[in-house]
Amino acid sequence: MYDQEIEQLQKMIDESSSIVFFGGAGVSTESNIPDFRSADGIYHQAYKYSPEQVVSHSFFMAHTDAFFEFYKEKMMILDAKPNPAHLKLAELEKAGKLSAVVTQNIDGLHQAAGSKVVYELHGSIMRNYCMDCHTFYDAEYVKNGDGAPRCEKCGGLVKPDVVLYEEGLDSQVIQGAIRAITDADMMIIGGTSLVVYPAAGFIDYFRGKYLAVINKSDTGRAVRADLSISAPIGQIMSRIEVK
C-alpha cells in the first residue's frame, strides 16, 4: 500500500540535500499523545472550561490552579516515546539530508529521537521558568508537584515555556524557522491540518524544488504540493531509506 507514493517520496528525498520538516500534532498522536482538533481530540471532550479557554494567558493568570490541573493531566505526557516518524527524521538529519525540524508540538519528542536542529514554534513542556527570578525547572518538577508549581528559591510562580493563546511566538525561533524554510530545497509537511496561525503561514516562505504533504486528513488550506499522501506519517516515513 502507498508503494507508488513512497517511491516518489524516496526519489525526492534522494535528490534533496537541505530538507525541512514542518510538523504538527499528527506526528505525536502515533506516540499516544492526544491532539486538539481531531474527532476524539481534546477540543471535543467535555470540561468545565473549554480547552481553548484553559490554554490562554488570561486563564493561566486568573485560574492558575485550574490551568495546571488540566495542563498536567492532558498536556504533560512524559512517558511518551518517539515513534518511527521522529526517528527517521533524526536519521535524515544525522545523514546530512535534513537541515531542520519546525514543529508546532510541545512534547520534546524530536529531541528525544536525536534531532538537534528543532524550532519549537509553540515552546516545550520540557522547559519551565520562575516568572520572578527565572530559575529553570524541568518537566518532572512541574508534573510531580502539588497544584501550581512554585519556585524553591523565591516562591514565584513557575510557568511552562509554552506559548499560550494571547501570547506571541518567540522572535528567535521565528527567525530560525523562516531561515531554514527559505533555504530548503525540499519541505515535508506532516501531521498538521494547517489551521493554526501564525504557524501555518510559515510554509509560504518555502521556495525550494519539492513540497510533500503527509497527513491523515485534508489540510485546512490549499498548498501546491508535488506529492500528497493521506496516511499516518510514521507508517510512511518508516519505509524511507536513508542513503
PDB file of C-alpha atoms in Angstrom:
ATOM      1  CA  MET A   1       0.000   0.000   0.000  1.00  0.00           C
ATOM      2  CA  TYR A   2       1.215   3.501  -0.915  1.00  0.00           C
ATOM      3  CA  ASP A   3       4.091   1.873  -2.805  1.00  0.00           C
ATOM      4  CA  GLN A   4       3.995   4.352  -5.681  1.00  0.00           C
ATOM      5  CA  GLU A   5       3.762   7.392  -3.357  1.00  0.00           C
ATOM      6  CA  ILE A   6       6.613   6.145  -1.167  1.00  0.00           C
ATOM      7  CA  GLU A   7       8.749   5.516  -4.241  1.00  0.00           C
ATOM      8  CA  GLN A   8       8.117   9.114  -5.347  1.00  0.00           C
ATOM      9  CA  LEU A   9       8.861  10.469  -1.861  1.00  0.00           C
ATOM     10  CA  GLN A  10      12.084   8.440  -1.734  1.00  0.00           C
ATOM     11  CA  LYS A  11      13.178   9.901  -5.082  1.00  0.00           C
ATOM     12  CA  MET A  12      12.505  13.450  -3.870  1.00  0.00           C
ATOM     13  CA  ILE A  13      14.476  12.866  -0.672  1.00  0.00           C
ATOM     14  CA  ASP A  14      17.362  11.267  -2.590  1.00  0.00           C
ATOM     15  CA  GLU A  15      17.575  14.325  -4.859  1.00  0.00           C
ATOM     16  CA  SER A  16      17.478  16.820  -1.976  1.00  0.00           C
ATOM     17  CA  SER A  17      20.245  17.960   0.342  1.00  0.00           C
ATOM     18  CA  SER A  18      18.560  20.560   2.569  1.00  0.00           C
ATOM     19  CA  ILE A  19      15.181  19.194   3.675  1.00  0.00           C
ATOM     20  CA  VAL A  20      12.996  20.932   6.246  1.00  0.00           C
ATOM     21  CA  PHE A  21      10.237  19.078   8.032  1.00  0.00           C
ATOM     22  CA  PHE A  22       7.212  21.090   9.175  1.00  0.00           C
ATOM     23  CA  GLY A  23       5.067  19.102  11.583  1.00  0.00           C
ATOM     24  CA  GLY A  24       2.080  19.209  13.875  1.00  0.00           C
ATOM     25  CA  ALA A  25       0.033  17.125  16.287  1.00  0.00           C
ATOM     26  CA  GLY A  26      -0.372  14.189  13.905  1.00  0.00           C
ATOM     27  CA  VAL A  27       3.323  13.407  14.366  1.00  0.00           C
ATOM     28  CA  SER A  28       2.781  12.918  18.105  1.00  0.00           C
ATOM     29  CA  THR A  29      -0.546  11.062  18.063  1.00  0.00           C
ATOM     30  CA  GLU A  30       1.351   7.950  16.956  1.00  0.00           C
ATOM     31  CA  SER A  31       3.209   8.237  20.271  1.00  0.00           C
ATOM     32  CA  ASN A  32      -0.200   8.236  22.042  1.00  0.00           C
ATOM     33  CA  ILE A  33      -0.236  11.978  22.690  1.00  0.00           C
ATOM     34  CA  PRO A  34      -3.757  13.344  22.089  1.00  0.00           C
ATOM     35  CA  ASP A  35      -4.158  16.151  19.607  1.00  0.00           C
ATOM     36  CA  PHE A  36      -6.511  19.082  19.966  1.00  0.00           C
ATOM     37  CA  ARG A  37      -8.660  19.097  16.872  1.00  0.00           C
ATOM     38  CA  SER A  38      -9.409  15.564  15.671  1.00  0.00           C
ATOM     39  CA  ALA A  39     -12.785  13.915  16.323  1.00  0.00           C
ATOM     40  CA  ASP A  40     -11.519  12.419  19.584  1.00  0.00           C
ATOM     41  CA  GLY A  41      -9.097  15.246  20.359  1.00  0.00           C
ATOM     42  CA  ILE A  42      -9.008  17.435  23.443  1.00  0.00           C
ATOM     43  CA  TYR A  43     -11.293  20.103  21.957  1.00  0.00           C
ATOM     44  CA  HIS A  44     -14.105  17.559  21.601  1.00  0.00           C
ATOM     45  CA  GLN A  45     -14.051  16.376  25.218  1.00  0.00           C
ATOM     46  CA  ALA A  46     -16.262  17.852  27.906  1.00  0.00           C
ATOM     47  CA  TYR A  47     -14.664  20.032  30.583  1.00  0.00           C
ATOM     48  CA  LYS A  48     -15.908  22.715  32.936  1.00  0.00           C
ATOM     49  CA  TYR A  49     -13.959  25.153  30.759  1.00  0.00           C
ATOM     50  CA  SER A  50     -13.189  24.708  27.081  1.00  0.00           C
ATOM     51  CA  PRO A  51      -9.586  23.630  26.432  1.00  0.00           C
ATOM     52  CA  GLU A  52      -9.152  26.726  24.281  1.00  0.00           C
ATOM     53  CA  GLN A  53     -10.056  28.849  27.307  1.00  0.00           C
ATOM     54  CA  VAL A  54      -7.742  26.932  29.627  1.00  0.00           C
ATOM     55  CA  VAL A  55      -4.639  27.267  27.460  1.00  0.00           C
ATOM     56  CA  SER A  56      -4.898  31.057  27.237  1.00  0.00           C
ATOM     57  CA  HIS A  57      -2.684  33.542  29.038  1.00  0.00           C
ATOM     58  CA  SER A  58      -5.623  35.251  30.736  1.00  0.00           C
ATOM     59  CA  PHE A  59      -6.951  31.943  32.101  1.00  0.00           C
ATOM     60  CA  PHE A  60      -3.458  30.976  33.299  1.00  0.00           C
ATOM     61  CA  MET A  61      -3.221  34.198  35.273  1.00  0.00           C
ATOM     62  CA  ALA A  62      -6.800  34.225  36.615  1.00  0.00           C
ATOM     63  CA  HIS A  63      -7.319  30.492  37.297  1.00  0.00           C
ATOM     64  CA  THR A  64      -3.794  29.194  37.806  1.00  0.00           C
ATOM     65  CA  ASP A  65      -4.724  26.057  39.770  1.00  0.00           C
ATOM     66  CA  ALA A  66      -7.356  25.020  37.203  1.00  0.00           C
ATOM     67  CA  PHE A  67      -4.837  25.625  34.413  1.00  0.00           C
ATOM     68  CA  PHE A  68      -2.251  23.335  35.980  1.00  0.00           C
ATOM     69  CA  GLU A  69      -4.819  20.636  36.743  1.00  0.00           C
ATOM     70  CA  PHE A  70      -5.695  20.455  33.031  1.00  0.00           C
ATOM     71  CA  TYR A  71      -2.125  21.012  31.839  1.00  0.00           C
ATOM     72  CA  LYS A  72      -0.582  18.236  33.934  1.00  0.00           C
ATOM     73  CA  GLU A  73      -3.291  15.701  33.113  1.00  0.00           C
ATOM     74  CA  LYS A  74      -3.826  16.375  29.414  1.00  0.00           C
ATOM     75  CA  MET A  75      -0.721  18.069  28.040  1.00  0.00           C
ATOM     76  CA  MET A  76       2.207  16.619  30.008  1.00  0.00           C
ATOM     77  CA  ILE A  77       2.603  13.075  28.663  1.00  0.00           C
ATOM     78  CA  LEU A  78       6.091  12.443  29.999  1.00  0.00           C
ATOM     79  CA  ASP A  79       6.218   8.706  29.323  1.00  0.00           C
ATOM     80  CA  ALA A  80       5.666   9.131  25.558  1.00  0.00           C
ATOM     81  CA  LYS A  81       8.381   7.717  23.300  1.00  0.00           C
ATOM     82  CA  PRO A  82       9.488   8.843  19.829  1.00  0.00           C
ATOM     83  CA  ASN A  83       7.752   6.966  17.012  1.00  0.00           C
ATOM     84  CA  PRO A  84       9.100   5.946  13.562  1.00  0.00           C
ATOM     85  CA  ALA A  85       8.498   9.436  12.144  1.00  0.00           C
ATOM     86  CA  HIS A  86      10.610  11.127  14.832  1.00  0.00           C
ATOM     87  CA  LEU A  87      13.338   8.506  14.478  1.00  0.00           C
ATOM     88  CA  LYS A  88      13.510   8.699  10.677  1.00  0.00           C
ATOM     89  CA  LEU A  89      13.750  12.491  10.742  1.00  0.00           C
ATOM     90  CA  ALA A  90      16.634  12.291  13.226  1.00  0.00           C
ATOM     91  CA  GLU A  91      18.305   9.731  10.963  1.00  0.00           C
ATOM     92  CA  LEU A  92      17.911  12.040   7.953  1.00  0.00           C
ATOM     93  CA  GLU A  93      19.473  14.904   9.908  1.00  0.00           C
ATOM     94  CA  LYS A  94      22.406  12.734  11.004  1.00  0.00           C
ATOM     95  CA  ALA A  95      22.990  11.761   7.375  1.00  0.00           C
ATOM     96  CA  GLY A  96      23.150  15.441   6.395  1.00  0.00           C
ATOM     97  CA  LYS A  97      19.924  15.347   4.381  1.00  0.00           C
ATOM     98  CA  LEU A  98      17.606  17.225   6.746  1.00  0.00           C
ATOM     99  CA  SER A  99      18.593  20.687   7.922  1.00  0.00           C
ATOM    100  CA  ALA A 100      15.831  21.418  10.454  1.00  0.00           C
ATOM    101  CA  VAL A 101      12.572  20.373  12.045  1.00  0.00           C
ATOM    102  CA  VAL A 102       9.961  23.100  12.528  1.00  0.00           C
ATOM    103  CA  THR A 103       7.290  21.818  14.879  1.00  0.00           C
ATOM    104  CA  GLN A 104       4.053  23.032  16.422  1.00  0.00           C
ATOM    105  CA  ASN A 105       4.357  20.311  19.091  1.00  0.00           C
ATOM    106  CA  ILE A 106       5.465  20.951  22.657  1.00  0.00           C
ATOM    107  CA  ASP A 107       6.364  17.395  23.731  1.00  0.00           C
ATOM    108  CA  GLY A 108      10.127  17.327  23.075  1.00  0.00           C
ATOM    109  CA  LEU A 109       9.935  14.022  21.164  1.00  0.00           C
ATOM    110  CA  HIS A 110      12.010  15.221  18.209  1.00  0.00           C
ATOM    111  CA  GLN A 111      14.928  15.930  20.558  1.00  0.00           C
ATOM    112  CA  ALA A 112      14.332  12.627  22.358  1.00  0.00           C
ATOM    113  CA  ALA A 113      14.690  10.873  18.995  1.00  0.00           C
ATOM    114  CA  GLY A 114      18.022  12.601  18.388  1.00  0.00           C
ATOM    115  CA  SER A 115      17.155  15.640  16.262  1.00  0.00           C
ATOM    116  CA  LYS A 116      19.474  18.564  17.008  1.00  0.00           C
ATOM    117  CA  VAL A 117      18.046  21.469  14.989  1.00  0.00           C
ATOM    118  CA  VAL A 118      14.441  21.822  16.157  1.00  0.00           C
ATOM    119  CA  TYR A 119      12.445  25.049  16.059  1.00  0.00           C
ATOM    120  CA  GLU A 120       9.586  24.676  18.536  1.00  0.00           C
ATOM    121  CA  LEU A 121       7.074  27.317  17.453  1.00  0.00           C
ATOM    122  CA  HIS A 122       4.852  26.792  20.490  1.00  0.00           C
ATOM    123  CA  GLY A 123       7.560  26.124  23.081  1.00  0.00           C
ATOM    124  CA  SER A 124       8.079  22.980  25.137  1.00  0.00           C
ATOM    125  CA  ILE A 125       6.731  21.305  28.260  1.00  0.00           C
ATOM    126  CA  MET A 126      10.322  20.329  29.000  1.00  0.00           C
ATOM    127  CA  ARG A 127      11.278  23.907  29.950  1.00  0.00           C
ATOM    128  CA  ASN A 128       9.739  25.816  32.851  1.00  0.00           C
ATOM    129  CA  TYR A 129      10.821  29.082  34.455  1.00  0.00           C
ATOM    130  CA  CYS A 130      10.048  31.052  37.590  1.00  0.00           C
ATOM    131  CA  MET A 131       8.180  34.171  36.480  1.00  0.00           C
ATOM    132  CA  ASP A 132      10.035  36.245  39.096  1.00  0.00           C
ATOM    133  CA  CYS A 133      13.665  35.095  39.237  1.00  0.00           C
ATOM    134  CA  HIS A 134      13.733  32.997  36.008  1.00  0.00           C
ATOM    135  CA  THR A 135      15.167  29.869  37.663  1.00  0.00           C
ATOM    136  CA  PHE A 136      14.817  26.861  35.350  1.00  0.00           C
ATOM    137  CA  TYR A 137      12.766  23.795  36.308  1.00  0.00           C
ATOM    138  CA  ASP A 138      12.366  20.543  34.381  1.00  0.00           C
ATOM    139  CA  ALA A 139       9.088  18.872  33.414  1.00  0.00           C
ATOM    140  CA  GLU A 140       9.167  16.391  36.302  1.00  0.00           C
ATOM    141  CA  TYR A 141       9.251  19.230  38.833  1.00  0.00           C
ATOM    142  CA  VAL A 142       6.028  20.639  37.419  1.00  0.00           C
ATOM    143  CA  LYS A 143       4.287  17.313  36.795  1.00  0.00           C
ATOM    144  CA  ASN A 144       5.009  15.757  40.186  1.00  0.00           C
ATOM    145  CA  GLY A 145       4.363  18.768  42.412  1.00  0.00           C
ATOM    146  CA  ASP A 146       1.076  19.580  44.098  1.00  0.00           C
ATOM    147  CA  GLY A 147      -1.059  22.254  42.455  1.00  0.00           C
ATOM    148  CA  ALA A 148       0.606  25.223  40.810  1.00  0.00           C
ATOM    149  CA  PRO A 149       4.411  24.868  40.931  1.00  0.00           C
ATOM    150  CA  ARG A 150       6.332  27.414  42.975  1.00  0.00           C
ATOM    151  CA  CYS A 151       9.981  28.391  42.810  1.00  0.00           C
ATOM    152  CA  GLU A 152      12.166  26.854  45.512  1.00  0.00           C
ATOM    153  CA  LYS A 153      14.350  29.985  45.565  1.00  0.00           C
ATOM    154  CA  CYS A 154      11.897  32.857  45.704  1.00  0.00           C
ATOM    155  CA  GLY A 155       8.404  31.359  45.855  1.00  0.00           C
ATOM    156  CA  GLY A 156       7.395  32.791  42.487  1.00  0.00           C
ATOM    157  CA  LEU A 157       5.031  31.011  40.113  1.00  0.00           C
ATOM    158  CA  VAL A 158       6.728  28.593  37.709  1.00  0.00           C
ATOM    159  CA  LYS A 159       5.359  28.919  34.158  1.00  0.00           C
ATOM    160  CA  PRO A 160       5.824  26.377  31.370  1.00  0.00           C
ATOM    161  CA  ASP A 161       7.798  27.685  28.393  1.00  0.00           C
ATOM    162  CA  VAL A 162       4.738  27.029  26.233  1.00  0.00           C
ATOM    163  CA  VAL A 163       3.112  29.641  24.013  1.00  0.00           C
ATOM    164  CA  LEU A 164      -0.437  30.090  25.260  1.00  0.00           C
ATOM    165  CA  TYR A 165      -3.244  31.776  23.358  1.00  0.00           C
ATOM    166  CA  GLU A 166      -2.863  35.586  23.569  1.00  0.00           C
ATOM    167  CA  GLU A 167       0.937  35.209  23.707  1.00  0.00           C
ATOM    168  CA  GLY A 168       3.368  35.868  20.864  1.00  0.00           C
ATOM    169  CA  LEU A 169       5.810  33.405  19.350  1.00  0.00           C
ATOM    170  CA  ASP A 170       9.490  33.695  20.255  1.00  0.00           C
ATOM    171  CA  SER A 171      11.209  36.003  17.755  1.00  0.00           C
ATOM    172  CA  GLN A 172      14.454  33.981  17.615  1.00  0.00           C
ATOM    173  CA  VAL A 173      12.547  30.767  16.939  1.00  0.00           C
ATOM    174  CA  ILE A 174      10.557  32.527  14.210  1.00  0.00           C
ATOM    175  CA  GLN A 175      13.712  33.838  12.549  1.00  0.00           C
ATOM    176  CA  GLY A 176      15.437  30.455  12.673  1.00  0.00           C
ATOM    177  CA  ALA A 177      12.422  28.618  11.272  1.00  0.00           C
ATOM    178  CA  ILE A 178      11.914  31.097   8.440  1.00  0.00           C
ATOM    179  CA  ARG A 179      15.595  30.989   7.535  1.00  0.00           C
ATOM    180  CA  ALA A 180      15.581  27.173   7.441  1.00  0.00           C
ATOM    181  CA  ILE A 181      12.412  27.038   5.319  1.00  0.00           C
ATOM    182  CA  THR A 182      13.664  29.739   2.928  1.00  0.00           C
ATOM    183  CA  ASP A 183      16.980  27.915   2.380  1.00  0.00           C
ATOM    184  CA  ALA A 184      15.444  24.440   1.968  1.00  0.00           C
ATOM    185  CA  ASP A 185      15.352  22.610  -1.356  1.00  0.00           C
ATOM    186  CA  MET A 186      12.570  20.303  -0.098  1.00  0.00           C
ATOM    187  CA  MET A 187       9.872  20.630   2.534  1.00  0.00           C
ATOM    188  CA  ILE A 188       7.892  17.787   4.038  1.00  0.00           C
ATOM    189  CA  ILE A 189       4.698  18.859   5.800  1.00  0.00           C
ATOM    190  CA  GLY A 190       3.460  16.148   8.119  1.00  0.00           C
ATOM    191  CA  GLY A 191       0.788  15.544  10.715  1.00  0.00           C
ATOM    192  CA  THR A 192      -0.754  19.006  10.559  1.00  0.00           C
ATOM    193  CA  SER A 193      -4.053  20.304   9.243  1.00  0.00           C
ATOM    194  CA  LEU A 194      -2.506  23.764   8.700  1.00  0.00           C
ATOM    195  CA  VAL A 195      -5.287  25.594  10.530  1.00  0.00           C
ATOM    196  CA  VAL A 196      -3.276  27.128  13.408  1.00  0.00           C
ATOM    197  CA  TYR A 197      -1.895  30.565  12.647  1.00  0.00           C
ATOM    198  CA  PRO A 198       0.580  32.140  12.581  1.00  0.00           C
ATOM    199  CA  ALA A 199       2.376  28.772  12.405  1.00  0.00           C
ATOM    200  CA  ALA A 200       0.616  27.603   9.225  1.00  0.00           C
ATOM    201  CA  GLY A 201       1.756  30.739   7.423  1.00  0.00           C
ATOM    202  CA  PHE A 202       5.404  29.708   7.721  1.00  0.00           C
ATOM    203  CA  ILE A 203       5.129  27.365   4.749  1.00  0.00           C
ATOM    204  CA  ASP A 204       4.697  30.418   2.489  1.00  0.00           C
ATOM    205  CA  TYR A 205       8.434  31.060   2.852  1.00  0.00           C
ATOM    206  CA  PHE A 206       9.303  27.848   1.015  1.00  0.00           C
ATOM    207  CA  ARG A 207      10.821  28.416  -2.417  1.00  0.00           C
ATOM    208  CA  GLY A 208      12.501  25.041  -2.987  1.00  0.00           C
ATOM    209  CA  LYS A 209      12.003  22.292  -5.532  1.00  0.00           C
ATOM    210  CA  TYR A 210       9.850  19.675  -3.807  1.00  0.00           C
ATOM    211  CA  LEU A 211       6.879  20.009  -1.444  1.00  0.00           C
ATOM    212  CA  ALA A 212       5.387  16.837   0.031  1.00  0.00           C
ATOM    213  CA  VAL A 213       2.386  16.612   2.375  1.00  0.00           C
ATOM    214  CA  ILE A 214       1.764  13.557   4.569  1.00  0.00           C
ATOM    215  CA  ASN A 215      -1.380  13.830   6.669  1.00  0.00           C
ATOM    216  CA  LYS A 216      -4.273  11.517   7.509  1.00  0.00           C
ATOM    217  CA  SER A 217      -6.889  14.132   6.581  1.00  0.00           C
ATOM    218  CA  ASP A 218      -7.078  17.045   4.169  1.00  0.00           C
ATOM    219  CA  THR A 219      -5.216  20.188   5.181  1.00  0.00           C
ATOM    220  CA  GLY A 220      -7.169  23.278   6.157  1.00  0.00           C
ATOM    221  CA  ARG A 221      -5.550  25.364   3.436  1.00  0.00           C
ATOM    222  CA  ALA A 222      -4.613  24.558  -0.123  1.00  0.00           C
ATOM    223  CA  VAL A 223      -0.933  24.014  -0.809  1.00  0.00           C
ATOM    224  CA  ARG A 224       0.552  23.274  -4.189  1.00  0.00           C
ATOM    225  CA  ALA A 225       2.179  20.023  -3.184  1.00  0.00           C
ATOM    226  CA  ASP A 226       4.177  17.911  -5.595  1.00  0.00           C
ATOM    227  CA  LEU A 227       3.090  14.870  -3.587  1.00  0.00           C
ATOM    228  CA  SER A 228       0.240  14.322  -1.119  1.00  0.00           C
ATOM    229  CA  ILE A 229      -0.152  11.142   0.901  1.00  0.00           C
ATOM    230  CA  SER A 230      -3.232  10.613   3.107  1.00  0.00           C
ATOM    231  CA  ALA A 231      -1.773   8.275   5.703  1.00  0.00           C
ATOM    232  CA  PRO A 232      -0.202   8.235   9.182  1.00  0.00           C
ATOM    233  CA  ILE A 233       3.212   9.821   8.884  1.00  0.00           C
ATOM    234  CA  GLY A 234       5.085   7.164  10.887  1.00  0.00           C
ATOM    235  CA  GLN A 235       3.780   4.474   8.570  1.00  0.00           C
ATOM    236  CA  ILE A 236       5.145   6.334   5.541  1.00  0.00           C
ATOM    237  CA  MET A 237       8.448   7.613   6.946  1.00  0.00           C
ATOM    238  CA  SER A 238       9.399   4.211   8.359  1.00  0.00           C
ATOM    239  CA  ARG A 239       9.688   2.921   4.781  1.00  0.00           C
ATOM    240  CA  ILE A 240      12.091   5.632   3.652  1.00  0.00           C
ATOM    241  CA  GLU A 241      15.728   4.567   3.219  1.00  0.00           C
ATOM    242  CA  VAL A 242      18.430   6.981   4.337  1.00  0.00           C
ATOM    243  CA  LYS A 243      21.293   6.832   1.859  1.00  0.00           C
TER     244      LYS A 243
END
